XYZ file of C-alpha atoms in Angstrom:
757
model
C 115.074 -317.622 -182.058
C 112.354 -317.400 -179.400
C 114.581 -318.263 -176.488
C 118.211 -318.542 -175.473
C 120.243 -321.727 -175.787
C 118.635 -324.421 -173.601
C 120.672 -327.043 -171.746
C 119.830 -330.675 -172.363
C 117.361 -332.374 -170.015
C 115.347 -329.228 -169.172
C 111.947 -330.295 -170.578
C 110.559 -330.873 -167.086
C 111.718 -327.546 -165.659
C 109.311 -324.614 -165.106
C 109.676 -321.837 -167.654
C 110.658 -318.364 -166.475
C 109.944 -315.535 -168.927
C 112.328 -312.582 -168.818
C 110.886 -309.585 -170.636
C 113.140 -306.958 -172.168
C 112.301 -303.581 -173.660
C 113.354 -304.061 -177.299
C 113.945 -300.408 -178.098
C 116.239 -301.303 -181.064
C 114.318 -304.309 -182.320
C 114.048 -308.008 -181.488
C 117.321 -309.062 -183.145
C 119.329 -306.522 -181.166
C 117.554 -307.577 -177.942
C 118.565 -311.235 -178.448
C 122.104 -310.216 -179.340
C 122.478 -308.022 -176.249
C 120.557 -310.052 -173.642
C 120.463 -313.611 -174.991
C 123.788 -314.494 -173.322
C 122.354 -313.283 -169.999
C 119.507 -315.813 -170.390
C 122.102 -318.515 -171.178
C 123.978 -317.506 -168.029
C 120.831 -317.754 -165.867
C 120.021 -321.204 -167.296
C 123.447 -322.361 -166.142
C 123.536 -320.509 -162.819
C 119.982 -321.114 -161.537
C 119.094 -324.796 -161.204
C 115.589 -326.161 -161.686
C 114.241 -323.505 -164.106
C 114.280 -322.795 -167.823
C 114.734 -319.105 -168.653
C 113.447 -317.600 -171.903
C 113.863 -314.096 -173.326
C 110.700 -312.233 -174.371
C 111.402 -309.000 -176.326
C 108.602 -306.431 -175.967
C 107.963 -303.141 -177.716
C 106.746 -300.052 -175.908
C 103.058 -300.867 -176.386
C 103.306 -304.493 -175.172
C 105.037 -303.960 -171.822
C 102.074 -302.980 -169.633
C 99.865 -305.735 -171.079
C 102.547 -308.377 -170.466
C 102.937 -307.244 -166.857
C 99.173 -307.072 -166.205
C 98.603 -310.550 -167.666
C 101.624 -312.049 -165.854
C 103.135 -313.126 -169.164
C 106.603 -312.470 -167.754
C 108.326 -313.044 -164.412
C 111.255 -310.645 -164.666
C 111.754 -307.520 -166.732
C 114.754 -305.585 -168.107
C 114.043 -301.943 -168.910
C 115.457 -298.456 -168.738
C 114.901 -296.523 -165.507
C 111.942 -294.535 -166.885
C 109.980 -297.634 -167.872
C 110.880 -299.376 -164.618
C 109.555 -296.428 -162.579
C 106.328 -296.515 -164.611
C 105.899 -300.263 -163.885
C 106.887 -299.856 -160.247
C 104.298 -297.106 -159.790
C 101.466 -298.839 -161.658
C 102.137 -302.551 -161.097
C 104.381 -302.858 -158.044
C 107.410 -304.422 -159.748
C 110.597 -304.405 -157.665
C 114.221 -303.898 -158.686
C 116.495 -306.760 -157.608
C 119.773 -305.663 -159.266
C 121.251 -302.724 -161.200
C 123.419 -303.040 -164.314
C 127.104 -302.100 -164.016
C 127.522 -300.369 -167.371
C 130.918 -300.275 -169.106
C 131.573 -297.076 -171.022
C 134.980 -296.238 -172.471
C 136.671 -298.751 -170.150
C 134.929 -297.117 -167.171
C 132.418 -298.953 -164.999
C 129.472 -297.152 -163.446
C 126.018 -298.032 -162.184
C 124.765 -294.470 -162.690
C 124.451 -291.920 -165.484
C 123.145 -288.424 -165.996
C 123.222 -285.517 -168.392
C 125.843 -282.960 -169.351
C 124.886 -279.405 -170.397
C 127.516 -277.645 -172.512
C 128.392 -274.889 -174.958
C 131.422 -273.966 -177.017
C 134.475 -273.046 -174.933
C 134.887 -269.766 -176.832
C 131.409 -268.501 -175.890
C 132.327 -265.856 -173.336
C 128.681 -264.881 -173.054
C 127.716 -268.309 -171.704
C 129.454 -269.043 -168.416
C 126.559 -270.214 -166.240
C 123.168 -271.898 -166.686
C 121.334 -268.574 -166.447
C 123.254 -267.445 -169.536
C 121.343 -269.871 -171.805
C 118.204 -267.757 -171.437
C 117.332 -266.127 -174.783
C 119.746 -268.558 -176.445
C 119.126 -271.454 -178.839
C 119.053 -274.807 -177.059
C 119.059 -278.410 -178.328
C 118.500 -281.842 -176.744
C 118.556 -285.393 -178.160
C 114.937 -286.588 -178.089
C 111.820 -285.878 -175.961
C 111.917 -289.524 -174.751
C 115.677 -289.641 -174.038
C 116.233 -289.612 -170.286
C 119.991 -288.952 -170.356
C 119.775 -286.839 -173.500
C 116.923 -284.599 -172.355
C 114.845 -285.459 -169.260
C 117.775 -285.353 -166.795
C 118.964 -282.013 -168.175
C 115.412 -280.624 -168.344
C 114.834 -281.459 -164.666
C 118.173 -279.931 -163.663
C 117.305 -276.708 -165.501
C 113.830 -276.811 -163.924
C 115.362 -276.938 -160.426
C 117.366 -273.809 -161.374
C 114.191 -271.982 -162.423
C 114.799 -272.395 -166.161
C 112.107 -273.701 -168.529
C 113.630 -273.982 -171.982
C 110.330 -273.683 -173.867
C 109.667 -270.427 -172.031
C 113.123 -268.958 -171.458
C 115.170 -269.993 -174.511
C 115.033 -268.387 -177.946
C 114.417 -271.836 -179.460
C 114.162 -275.434 -178.283
C 115.054 -278.198 -180.807
C 115.892 -281.918 -180.814
C 118.797 -283.370 -182.787
C 117.623 -287.012 -182.857
C 121.028 -288.401 -181.820
C 123.619 -287.449 -179.217
C 126.295 -286.835 -181.870
C 123.978 -284.531 -183.804
C 123.485 -282.326 -180.749
C 127.253 -282.082 -180.171
C 127.889 -281.169 -183.823
C 125.117 -278.556 -183.738
C 126.739 -276.827 -180.754
C 130.220 -277.124 -182.252
C 129.115 -275.692 -185.617
C 127.199 -272.809 -184.042
C 123.762 -273.975 -185.183
C 122.627 -273.743 -181.562
C 124.183 -272.003 -178.570
C 124.000 -274.805 -175.996
C 122.805 -278.387 -175.678
C 122.497 -281.427 -173.441
C 123.467 -285.089 -174.015
C 123.993 -288.193 -171.916
C 127.131 -288.442 -169.806
C 130.105 -290.097 -171.611
C 129.006 -288.736 -175.038
C 131.666 -286.010 -175.199
C 134.381 -288.401 -173.996
C 133.328 -291.070 -176.507
C 133.348 -288.654 -179.447
C 136.727 -287.334 -178.337
C 138.114 -290.884 -178.213
C 136.679 -291.541 -181.689
C 138.445 -288.431 -183.014
C 135.214 -286.652 -183.912
C 135.702 -283.671 -181.581
C 138.126 -282.152 -179.123
C 136.865 -282.021 -175.548
C 138.686 -278.772 -174.846
C 136.523 -277.028 -177.473
C 133.528 -277.248 -175.106
C 132.623 -275.744 -171.733
C 130.612 -277.788 -169.219
C 127.889 -275.704 -167.587
C 127.259 -276.202 -163.871
C 129.745 -279.114 -163.494
C 128.896 -281.367 -160.565
C 131.126 -282.920 -157.924
C 129.896 -286.287 -156.683
C 130.651 -287.858 -153.258
C 132.346 -290.762 -155.030
C 134.428 -290.312 -158.197
C 132.402 -290.264 -161.444
C 134.505 -290.793 -164.594
C 132.616 -288.483 -167.000
C 131.667 -284.826 -167.303
C 128.416 -284.213 -165.422
C 125.952 -281.337 -164.988
C 122.908 -283.060 -163.509
C 122.157 -285.428 -160.676
C 123.125 -289.097 -161.142
C 120.443 -291.693 -161.860
C 120.701 -295.514 -161.645
C 121.240 -297.633 -164.782
C 118.922 -300.335 -166.142
C 117.465 -302.578 -163.429
C 116.477 -306.226 -163.455
C 112.973 -306.182 -161.911
C 110.763 -308.940 -160.533
C 106.967 -308.977 -160.767
C 104.890 -309.244 -157.571
C 103.693 -312.780 -158.292
C 107.198 -314.297 -158.534
C 108.287 -316.653 -155.743
C 110.743 -315.090 -153.277
C 113.123 -318.074 -153.452
C 113.399 -317.731 -157.234
C 113.976 -313.980 -156.882
C 116.803 -314.675 -154.440
C 118.415 -317.245 -156.772
C 118.277 -314.885 -159.743
C 119.595 -311.983 -157.652
C 122.553 -314.001 -156.353
C 123.323 -315.284 -159.866
C 123.330 -311.753 -161.322
C 125.529 -310.381 -158.535
C 128.024 -313.224 -159.134
C 128.285 -312.607 -162.889
C 131.950 -312.249 -163.887
C 133.065 -309.171 -165.890
C 134.664 -311.399 -168.544
C 131.615 -313.621 -168.998
C 129.831 -313.783 -172.346
C 126.721 -312.293 -170.754
C 128.607 -309.265 -169.418
C 130.444 -308.682 -172.693
C 127.262 -308.880 -174.766
C 125.524 -306.375 -172.499
C 128.611 -304.096 -172.593
C 128.661 -304.367 -168.846
C 130.890 -305.290 -165.910
C 128.104 -307.340 -164.376
C 125.424 -306.430 -161.838
C 125.338 -304.804 -158.417
C 122.735 -304.627 -155.648
C 119.646 -302.686 -156.714
C 120.174 -298.942 -156.362
C 117.571 -296.457 -155.163
C 115.319 -295.375 -158.082
C 113.528 -292.691 -156.043
C 115.515 -289.912 -157.822
C 113.924 -291.043 -161.122
C 110.474 -290.906 -159.473
C 111.224 -287.391 -158.190
C 112.383 -286.205 -161.610
C 109.349 -287.521 -163.501
C 106.914 -286.352 -160.830
C 108.223 -282.791 -160.819
C 108.128 -282.658 -164.628
C 104.621 -284.243 -164.681
C 105.808 -287.006 -166.989
C 104.390 -290.570 -167.054
C 103.425 -292.085 -164.697
C 102.916 -288.712 -163.003
C 101.180 -286.890 -165.863
C 98.060 -286.275 -163.765
C 99.890 -286.064 -160.451
C 98.004 -283.782 -158.064
C 94.835 -283.733 -160.185
C 91.631 -285.248 -158.826
C 88.655 -285.877 -161.165
C 85.096 -285.690 -159.947
C 84.696 -289.417 -160.670
C 87.652 -290.216 -158.366
C 86.288 -287.947 -155.689
C 82.852 -289.564 -155.991
C 84.265 -293.115 -155.802
C 86.408 -292.259 -152.822
C 83.940 -290.114 -150.882
C 80.556 -291.513 -151.962
C 79.457 -292.304 -148.372
C 80.281 -288.741 -147.448
C 78.444 -287.387 -150.500
C 75.386 -289.514 -149.696
C 75.483 -288.345 -146.117
C 75.743 -284.742 -147.224
C 72.749 -285.165 -149.535
C 70.762 -286.692 -146.699
C 71.807 -283.910 -144.430
C 70.803 -281.396 -147.114
C 67.302 -282.928 -147.375
C 66.876 -282.987 -143.636
C 68.254 -279.472 -143.454
C 65.280 -278.256 -145.469
C 63.021 -279.471 -142.653
C 65.275 -279.009 -139.655
C 67.484 -276.191 -140.906
C 67.722 -274.343 -137.615
C 68.337 -277.491 -135.599
C 70.971 -278.870 -137.935
C 73.085 -275.725 -138.101
C 74.914 -276.828 -134.998
C 75.224 -280.370 -136.288
C 76.663 -279.056 -139.536
C 79.257 -277.116 -137.621
C 80.152 -280.256 -135.616
C 80.318 -282.317 -138.796
C 82.580 -279.763 -140.449
C 84.897 -279.927 -137.469
C 84.911 -283.729 -137.582
C 85.727 -283.695 -141.286
C 88.606 -281.312 -140.717
C 89.994 -283.554 -138.021
C 89.631 -286.601 -140.259
C 91.426 -284.810 -143.076
C 94.200 -283.783 -140.707
C 94.518 -287.300 -139.330
C 94.517 -288.733 -142.845
C 97.196 -286.266 -143.942
C 99.250 -287.039 -140.851
C 98.896 -290.759 -141.477
C 100.040 -290.366 -145.068
C 102.965 -288.253 -143.970
C 103.858 -290.838 -141.332
C 103.618 -293.672 -143.872
C 105.739 -291.727 -146.353
C 108.273 -290.903 -143.646
C 108.373 -294.565 -142.560
C 108.858 -295.683 -146.157
C 111.648 -293.159 -146.690
C 113.199 -294.145 -143.361
C 113.219 -297.836 -144.286
C 114.653 -297.036 -147.722
C 117.344 -294.965 -146.048
C 118.191 -297.759 -143.604
C 118.383 -300.237 -146.493
C 121.101 -298.058 -148.056
C 123.197 -298.223 -144.866
C 126.050 -300.733 -145.087
C 125.988 -301.402 -141.337
C 123.582 -303.988 -139.923
C 120.546 -302.439 -138.229
C 118.410 -304.764 -136.074
C 115.331 -304.198 -133.926
C 114.231 -306.877 -131.435
C 111.510 -307.258 -128.823
C 112.479 -306.463 -125.223
C 110.572 -309.437 -123.760
C 110.982 -312.262 -126.281
C 114.267 -310.923 -127.778
C 112.967 -311.981 -131.227
C 113.975 -309.841 -134.186
C 111.308 -307.387 -135.366
C 113.266 -305.722 -138.182
C 116.540 -306.070 -140.059
C 117.727 -303.774 -142.847
C 119.101 -305.036 -146.160
C 122.681 -304.564 -144.936
C 121.969 -306.978 -142.072
C 120.256 -309.522 -144.310
C 123.115 -309.502 -146.817
C 125.902 -309.645 -144.247
C 124.484 -312.235 -141.869
C 123.050 -314.509 -144.560
C 119.599 -315.138 -143.009
C 116.403 -314.043 -144.745
C 114.010 -311.640 -142.982
C 111.564 -314.547 -142.509
C 114.270 -316.668 -140.830
C 115.278 -313.795 -138.575
C 111.695 -313.407 -137.306
C 112.103 -316.701 -135.417
C 115.585 -315.881 -134.078
C 117.093 -313.781 -131.285
C 120.478 -312.008 -130.982
C 121.718 -314.910 -128.832
C 121.333 -317.207 -131.884
C 123.968 -315.217 -133.798
C 126.224 -314.143 -130.888
C 128.088 -317.229 -129.598
C 129.679 -315.337 -126.685
C 126.287 -314.833 -124.990
C 123.722 -317.045 -123.346
C 120.130 -315.972 -122.892
C 120.783 -315.127 -119.228
C 124.028 -313.208 -119.806
C 122.472 -311.236 -122.669
C 119.423 -310.259 -120.599
C 121.751 -309.296 -117.746
C 123.556 -306.897 -120.094
C 120.216 -305.435 -121.282
C 118.872 -304.829 -117.755
C 120.605 -301.428 -117.132
C 119.180 -300.127 -120.436
C 115.627 -301.240 -119.621
C 115.830 -299.761 -116.112
C 117.097 -296.416 -117.422
C 120.489 -296.693 -115.720
C 122.211 -296.290 -119.106
C 121.076 -294.578 -122.323
C 123.073 -296.881 -124.590
C 125.891 -299.377 -124.515
C 128.628 -300.223 -126.988
C 130.606 -303.447 -126.939
C 132.720 -305.653 -129.188
C 131.795 -309.270 -129.845
C 131.465 -311.776 -132.697
C 128.423 -312.720 -134.718
C 128.004 -315.996 -136.504
C 126.855 -315.849 -140.130
C 124.522 -318.446 -141.535
C 127.511 -320.185 -143.141
C 129.136 -320.515 -139.703
C 131.784 -317.844 -140.208
C 132.538 -315.725 -137.122
C 132.833 -311.985 -137.813
C 134.186 -309.469 -135.242
C 131.689 -306.632 -134.803
C 131.089 -303.492 -132.752
C 127.534 -303.253 -131.420
C 125.775 -300.042 -130.346
C 122.638 -301.009 -128.413
C 119.845 -298.680 -127.303
C 116.473 -299.231 -125.626
C 113.505 -297.322 -127.047
C 109.859 -297.293 -126.008
C 107.781 -295.410 -128.597
C 104.585 -296.885 -127.118
C 103.665 -299.395 -124.410
C 105.904 -301.990 -126.033
C 109.638 -301.592 -125.472
C 112.225 -302.709 -128.014
C 115.947 -302.592 -128.616
C 117.708 -301.068 -131.615
C 121.164 -302.429 -132.444
C 123.591 -301.001 -135.000
C 126.214 -303.650 -135.789
C 129.400 -302.765 -137.670
C 131.893 -305.237 -139.143
C 135.261 -304.247 -137.609
C 137.407 -306.961 -139.163
C 139.339 -304.435 -141.271
C 139.537 -302.013 -138.359
C 141.063 -304.677 -136.100
C 143.615 -305.489 -138.790
C 144.443 -301.780 -139.056
C 144.782 -301.495 -135.267
C 147.139 -304.479 -135.176
C 149.177 -302.917 -137.956
C 149.167 -299.618 -136.042
C 150.416 -301.390 -132.892
C 153.139 -303.043 -134.951
C 154.218 -299.699 -136.441
C 154.127 -298.046 -132.999
C 156.333 -300.813 -131.604
C 158.743 -300.309 -134.513
C 158.735 -296.559 -133.917
C 159.382 -297.078 -130.205
C 162.231 -299.500 -130.864
C 163.631 -297.102 -133.488
C 163.544 -294.247 -130.998
C 165.086 -296.504 -128.377
C 167.944 -297.427 -130.723
C 168.282 -293.741 -131.602
C 168.534 -292.992 -127.884
C 171.155 -295.716 -127.439
C 173.132 -294.259 -130.329
C 172.815 -290.730 -128.936
C 173.952 -291.901 -125.478
C 176.754 -294.127 -126.785
C 179.465 -291.440 -126.835
C 178.527 -290.298 -123.330
C 178.540 -293.855 -122.018
C 181.932 -294.435 -123.671
C 183.256 -291.365 -121.841
C 181.742 -292.599 -118.559
C 183.491 -295.959 -119.009
C 186.767 -294.436 -120.281
C 187.392 -292.334 -117.135
C 187.515 -295.275 -114.646
C 189.382 -297.384 -117.215
C 192.111 -294.687 -117.426
C 192.800 -294.629 -113.693
C 192.544 -298.452 -113.550
C 195.232 -298.560 -116.280
C 197.414 -296.080 -114.328
C 197.005 -298.094 -111.120
C 197.913 -301.316 -112.959
C 201.111 -299.617 -114.245
C 201.877 -298.487 -110.680
C 201.278 -301.989 -109.282
C 203.543 -303.447 -111.998
C 206.387 -301.071 -111.112
C 205.861 -301.746 -107.400
C 205.929 -305.472 -108.018
C 209.286 -305.140 -109.848
C 210.761 -303.288 -106.872
C 209.361 -305.784 -104.383
C 210.616 -308.667 -106.517
C 214.120 -307.211 -106.336
C 213.842 -306.906 -102.537
C 212.627 -310.490 -102.234
C 215.557 -311.739 -104.382
C 218.061 -309.862 -102.136
C 216.358 -311.260 -99.019
C 216.749 -314.781 -100.439
C 220.490 -314.177 -100.992
C 220.805 -312.653 -97.514
C 219.181 -315.688 -95.946
C 221.590 -317.926 -97.842
C 224.526 -315.770 -96.582
C 223.232 -315.906 -93.025
C 223.310 -319.686 -93.199
C 227.040 -319.514 -94.014
C 227.617 -316.677 -91.500
C 228.508 -314.292 -94.374
C 226.944 -311.062 -93.015
C 228.333 -308.961 -95.885
C 225.369 -310.127 -98.017
C 222.958 -307.959 -95.926
C 224.232 -304.691 -97.454
C 222.598 -305.226 -100.905
C 219.396 -306.274 -99.191
C 219.265 -303.031 -97.219
C 220.003 -301.032 -100.376
C 217.190 -302.804 -102.341
C 214.723 -302.216 -99.508
C 215.576 -298.491 -99.370
C 215.206 -298.169 -103.170
C 211.803 -299.905 -103.096
C 210.562 -297.326 -100.503
C 208.555 -299.898 -98.618
C 206.800 -297.346 -96.436
C 205.380 -295.619 -99.529
C 204.363 -298.910 -101.151
C 202.693 -300.155 -97.982
C 200.348 -297.147 -98.069
C 199.794 -296.736 -101.838
C 199.432 -300.327 -103.115
C 196.224 -301.123 -101.127
C 194.795 -297.709 -102.192
C 195.556 -298.431 -105.860
C 193.927 -301.860 -105.547
C 190.788 -300.335 -103.955
C 190.603 -297.607 -106.611
C 190.836 -300.221 -109.348
C 188.049 -302.260 -107.745
C 185.865 -299.131 -107.527
C 186.537 -298.317 -111.182
C 185.665 -301.850 -112.251
C 182.433 -301.705 -110.253
C 181.574 -298.371 -111.957
C 182.216 -299.853 -115.402
C 180.208 -302.955 -114.472
C 177.220 -300.860 -113.288
C 177.243 -298.770 -116.487
C 177.421 -301.860 -118.716
C 174.639 -303.575 -116.728
C 172.428 -300.475 -116.916
C 173.043 -300.183 -120.653
C 172.246 -303.880 -121.096
C 168.984 -303.562 -119.150
C 167.971 -300.416 -121.038
C 168.703 -301.685 -124.560
C 167.406 -305.238 -124.059
C 164.023 -305.715 -125.876
C 161.232 -305.982 -123.329
C 158.420 -308.511 -123.201
C 155.439 -308.002 -125.516
C 153.056 -308.467 -122.582
C 152.985 -306.544 -119.317
C 154.981 -308.141 -116.503
C 155.370 -307.044 -112.855
C 158.460 -304.826 -112.699
C 160.255 -302.506 -110.283
C 159.648 -298.898 -111.319
C 162.485 -297.825 -109.022
C 164.933 -300.115 -110.855
C 163.799 -298.713 -114.231
C 164.429 -295.167 -112.915
C 167.889 -296.063 -111.585
C 168.885 -297.784 -114.839
C 167.707 -294.862 -116.957
C 169.474 -292.255 -114.796
C 172.707 -294.234 -115.133
C 172.410 -294.670 -118.905
C 171.559 -291.001 -119.507
C 174.190 -289.582 -117.112
C 176.197 -287.917 -119.867
C 173.019 -286.059 -121.003
C 172.525 -284.343 -117.618
C 175.819 -284.357 -115.676
C 177.092 -281.102 -117.234
C 173.887 -279.111 -116.644
C 172.154 -280.580 -113.597
C 172.401 -282.518 -110.367
C 169.996 -285.485 -110.332
C 168.488 -286.528 -107.015
C 166.084 -289.379 -106.418
C 163.578 -290.102 -103.681
C 162.415 -293.621 -104.483
C 159.909 -295.246 -102.132
C 161.481 -298.469 -100.745
C 158.049 -300.075 -100.321
C 156.939 -299.361 -103.904
C 154.925 -302.362 -105.186
C 155.713 -304.097 -108.457
C 153.838 -302.530 -111.369
C 152.511 -304.496 -114.394
C 154.102 -302.718 -117.346
C 156.048 -302.985 -120.594
C 159.519 -302.424 -119.149
C 161.325 -301.288 -122.296
C 158.574 -298.785 -123.197
C 158.458 -297.470 -119.613
C 162.227 -296.994 -119.684
C 161.889 -295.051 -122.940
C 159.244 -292.792 -121.343
C 161.493 -291.941 -118.375
C 164.470 -291.424 -120.714
C 162.482 -289.031 -122.926
C 161.380 -286.940 -119.940
C 164.855 -287.002 -118.334
C 166.545 -285.861 -121.568
C 163.860 -283.181 -122.088
C 164.494 -281.941 -118.540
C 168.256 -281.756 -119.177
C 167.683 -279.881 -122.453
C 165.310 -277.429 -120.726
C 167.911 -276.709 -118.023
C 170.662 -276.395 -120.655
C 168.517 -273.892 -122.593
C 168.035 -271.873 -119.393
C 171.756 -271.881 -118.493
C 172.798 -270.847 -122.004
C 176.015 -271.566 -123.885
C 178.353 -270.562 -120.970
C 176.896 -271.857 -117.693
C 180.153 -270.989 -115.794
C 179.834 -273.880 -113.370
C 176.197 -273.239 -112.520
C 173.936 -276.298 -112.580
C 170.215 -276.877 -112.399
C 168.422 -279.661 -110.601
C 166.372 -282.701 -111.600
C 164.463 -284.556 -108.904
C 162.765 -287.920 -109.420
C 160.452 -289.404 -106.790
C 158.126 -292.392 -106.539
C 155.422 -293.272 -104.063
C 152.645 -295.812 -103.621
C 148.999 -294.805 -104.062
C 145.858 -296.634 -102.947
C 145.457 -298.513 -106.220
C 148.589 -297.574 -108.121
C 151.928 -295.794 -108.055
C 153.037 -292.249 -108.821
C 156.270 -290.999 -110.396
C 157.208 -287.301 -110.400
C 160.075 -285.834 -112.458
C 160.794 -282.165 -111.726
C 163.347 -279.856 -113.326
C 164.502 -276.269 -112.856
C 164.480 -275.550 -116.580
C 162.735 -272.927 -118.699
C 159.190 -274.140 -118.003
C 156.463 -274.492 -120.630
C 154.645 -271.370 -121.929
C 150.920 -271.369 -121.144
C 150.092 -270.820 -124.828
C 151.499 -274.198 -125.906
C 150.959 -276.245 -122.737
C 147.904 -278.010 -124.168
C 149.796 -279.078 -127.322
C 152.943 -280.701 -125.916
C 151.539 -284.228 -126.260
C 150.555 -283.759 -129.924
C 152.584 -285.821 -132.439
C 155.345 -283.867 -134.254
C 154.906 -280.762 -132.046
C 158.263 -279.456 -130.785
C 159.756 -276.178 -129.625
C 163.352 -277.318 -130.108
C 165.520 -276.086 -132.934
C 165.781 -278.129 -136.137
C 167.831 -281.287 -135.604
C 167.265 -281.597 -131.850
C 163.651 -282.732 -131.686
C 161.171 -284.715 -133.791
C 158.092 -283.859 -131.756
C 157.484 -287.564 -131.098
C 159.004 -287.930 -127.591
C 156.150 -286.683 -125.408
C 153.552 -288.027 -127.870
C 155.035 -291.507 -127.387
C 155.113 -290.960 -123.621
C 151.400 -290.098 -123.628
C 150.546 -293.087 -125.822
C 152.534 -295.533 -123.639
C 151.213 -294.233 -120.296
C 147.566 -293.488 -121.171
C 146.695 -295.835 -124.041
C 148.850 -298.873 -123.262
C 148.948 -298.784 -119.445
C 145.648 -297.079 -118.585
C 147.503 -294.480 -116.506
C 147.638 -290.688 -116.507
C 150.300 -288.207 -117.615
C 149.994 -284.588 -116.448
C 152.298 -281.594 -116.363
C 152.687 -278.767 -113.846
C 154.791 -275.913 -115.150
C 155.682 -272.294 -114.442
C 157.484 -270.394 -117.156
C 161.034 -269.509 -116.101
C 160.874 -271.727 -112.984
C 160.576 -275.285 -114.269
C 158.216 -278.190 -114.921
C 157.010 -281.308 -113.148
C 155.659 -284.308 -115.071
C 153.393 -286.570 -113.006
C 152.807 -290.195 -114.050
C 150.314 -292.507 -112.356
C 150.103 -296.210 -113.184
C 147.412 -298.669 -112.029
C 148.360 -301.875 -110.215
C 145.613 -303.752 -112.096
C 144.975 -303.946 -115.832
C 141.952 -301.992 -117.129
C 138.835 -304.169 -117.331
C 138.523 -303.828 -121.110
C 142.109 -305.043 -121.560
C 141.760 -307.864 -119.088
C 138.713 -309.287 -120.837
C 139.707 -308.617 -124.447
């Protein structure tokens, strides 16, 4: 067939010819690439695509005569066409090899694993070497260039240089000892191993390479991009875009992908490494690179040659006079050559710079300082934002940033233009062409390479980062709550003891009151009988009453019963205060900052943690009565004070040792108001912090406590809560052997970035 299957009703549609290098014949080309043409006919509306197989001799003629619109070829042929005819890669094939997908390939240089005399590339000198074919890029050119960069030329340095014709033949020749070393395309050794033809462990890879991203096959050389789909210069940009989008959307399980033994297509890779390889090896299209014929020189410099001839004729007449002019002319020519060389270097540098920027995934924009219109956008920006470079030329950053107006945006730019700031970074949203809002981080800088100023903006999609930060906040909250529950559990036995003591003397007082009531009840009963006897003038009934009153010991009860009642009330108040403090400490706080009393948080925490410090220290407080309310996360602030209070008690306990013999240290907590915030100081008379580790105490998982007593998370959480979440400061003053003071400052207002987030 001359073309792929054509949908009905396409007679009116323009025909698009897709050329393909038919290196294995026309039938194989249609079998491999025909389904791709079918796919394009379905995916790209308004055009009829046809496949045009071409042999090696027909390619250049077809491109010159515009017989084709797109072209499929190996990297070597593409580079030749790019250099000579200006074709441009629009997509790179994602090749599927041995269930692995890669858009790059290279060469592997190897020998038998039992060759102890060949360990490195230099060892192949004076040895027999074999490659696949002089025209095989993966089977020879890539390896040849790699050896060339190592100073090895096989034709000069090896005992023999042969070609096996196929990749398998080269592998067998090395295995069977017919040659000492060889080179084939990547994946050859793995494929033959999978087919059972060889064992991979029988071979040694020479100069194995490590790539920045994982590469699934053995590799000795640099990586080079796979086959590209290229467009010719005369093809309409809209059609190129449609074809590019269609190729990038090709599914791995589609008929087109399966026929091409591919996973689909990816954005066009950089083919400059192929150019570099062929240029250094002086292979087409760089066979005559660096050579200049006299015809080229004459065509390029004929005005100069004519001028020199004229000068030569005049020099015969005015030789003495023109000596000075000749010297001036020579100087001018040197300057022109220097300027020309500098211009070429600048153009090459600019081209390389643009190619580099196009490889960057972040969006890079440049816009005019006066009009704000975009001057430049890299490929990452074009792909992410959805507008074409031509559309962006008529737009400004305000058109894609809904949070800004023209006035507010210029107001933000003013400090940069006036030199007050070198650069600014901020977080905002940009609106894609499809209307989707994307959170981004923008780094903006003003540059003025000449009289015209411009802004350069690097825009990074932070959608995933924001998700990660939210997840981090969630995990931190879980960790804080876990530590808080751990603290509650650790304090539970102490709190139970604190409650048990007043409950015991309340119980004893209740028993005493019960016994006293029984005695008083007996006295009251006798008084009732005595009153009844008095009514009948029977005074003998007063004797039992007197006896009951003496047994009840009324004088003792009159003094002790009120005391027992007061003691019971005091005990109940103590229990009530402990329970209330525990309730306030363990109750989950609000997720947002609320105005709270820092003094109350201190008092609650001291009460809850009493059993942690009462045996080793006396706690004193000096809390400012006029302390203003502080916006904070109350439960997290309570955890901070608890962590530092417990650490202080442990430090004092470590100083006192196992047998303190009644000696106690001291812990002092004070608060005071500052101009724009509050300060809390917690001092202890413990061991102090050694100077050598003082800078590390806020690091996560760093602890000096013995195993089982510290996780190293306490002070790290304190630092995170105070500094990161509240915009405050946390500092330590310490003297080893004397004690430490932790100083917390908290602002009365939220940080600006948090308030406007």
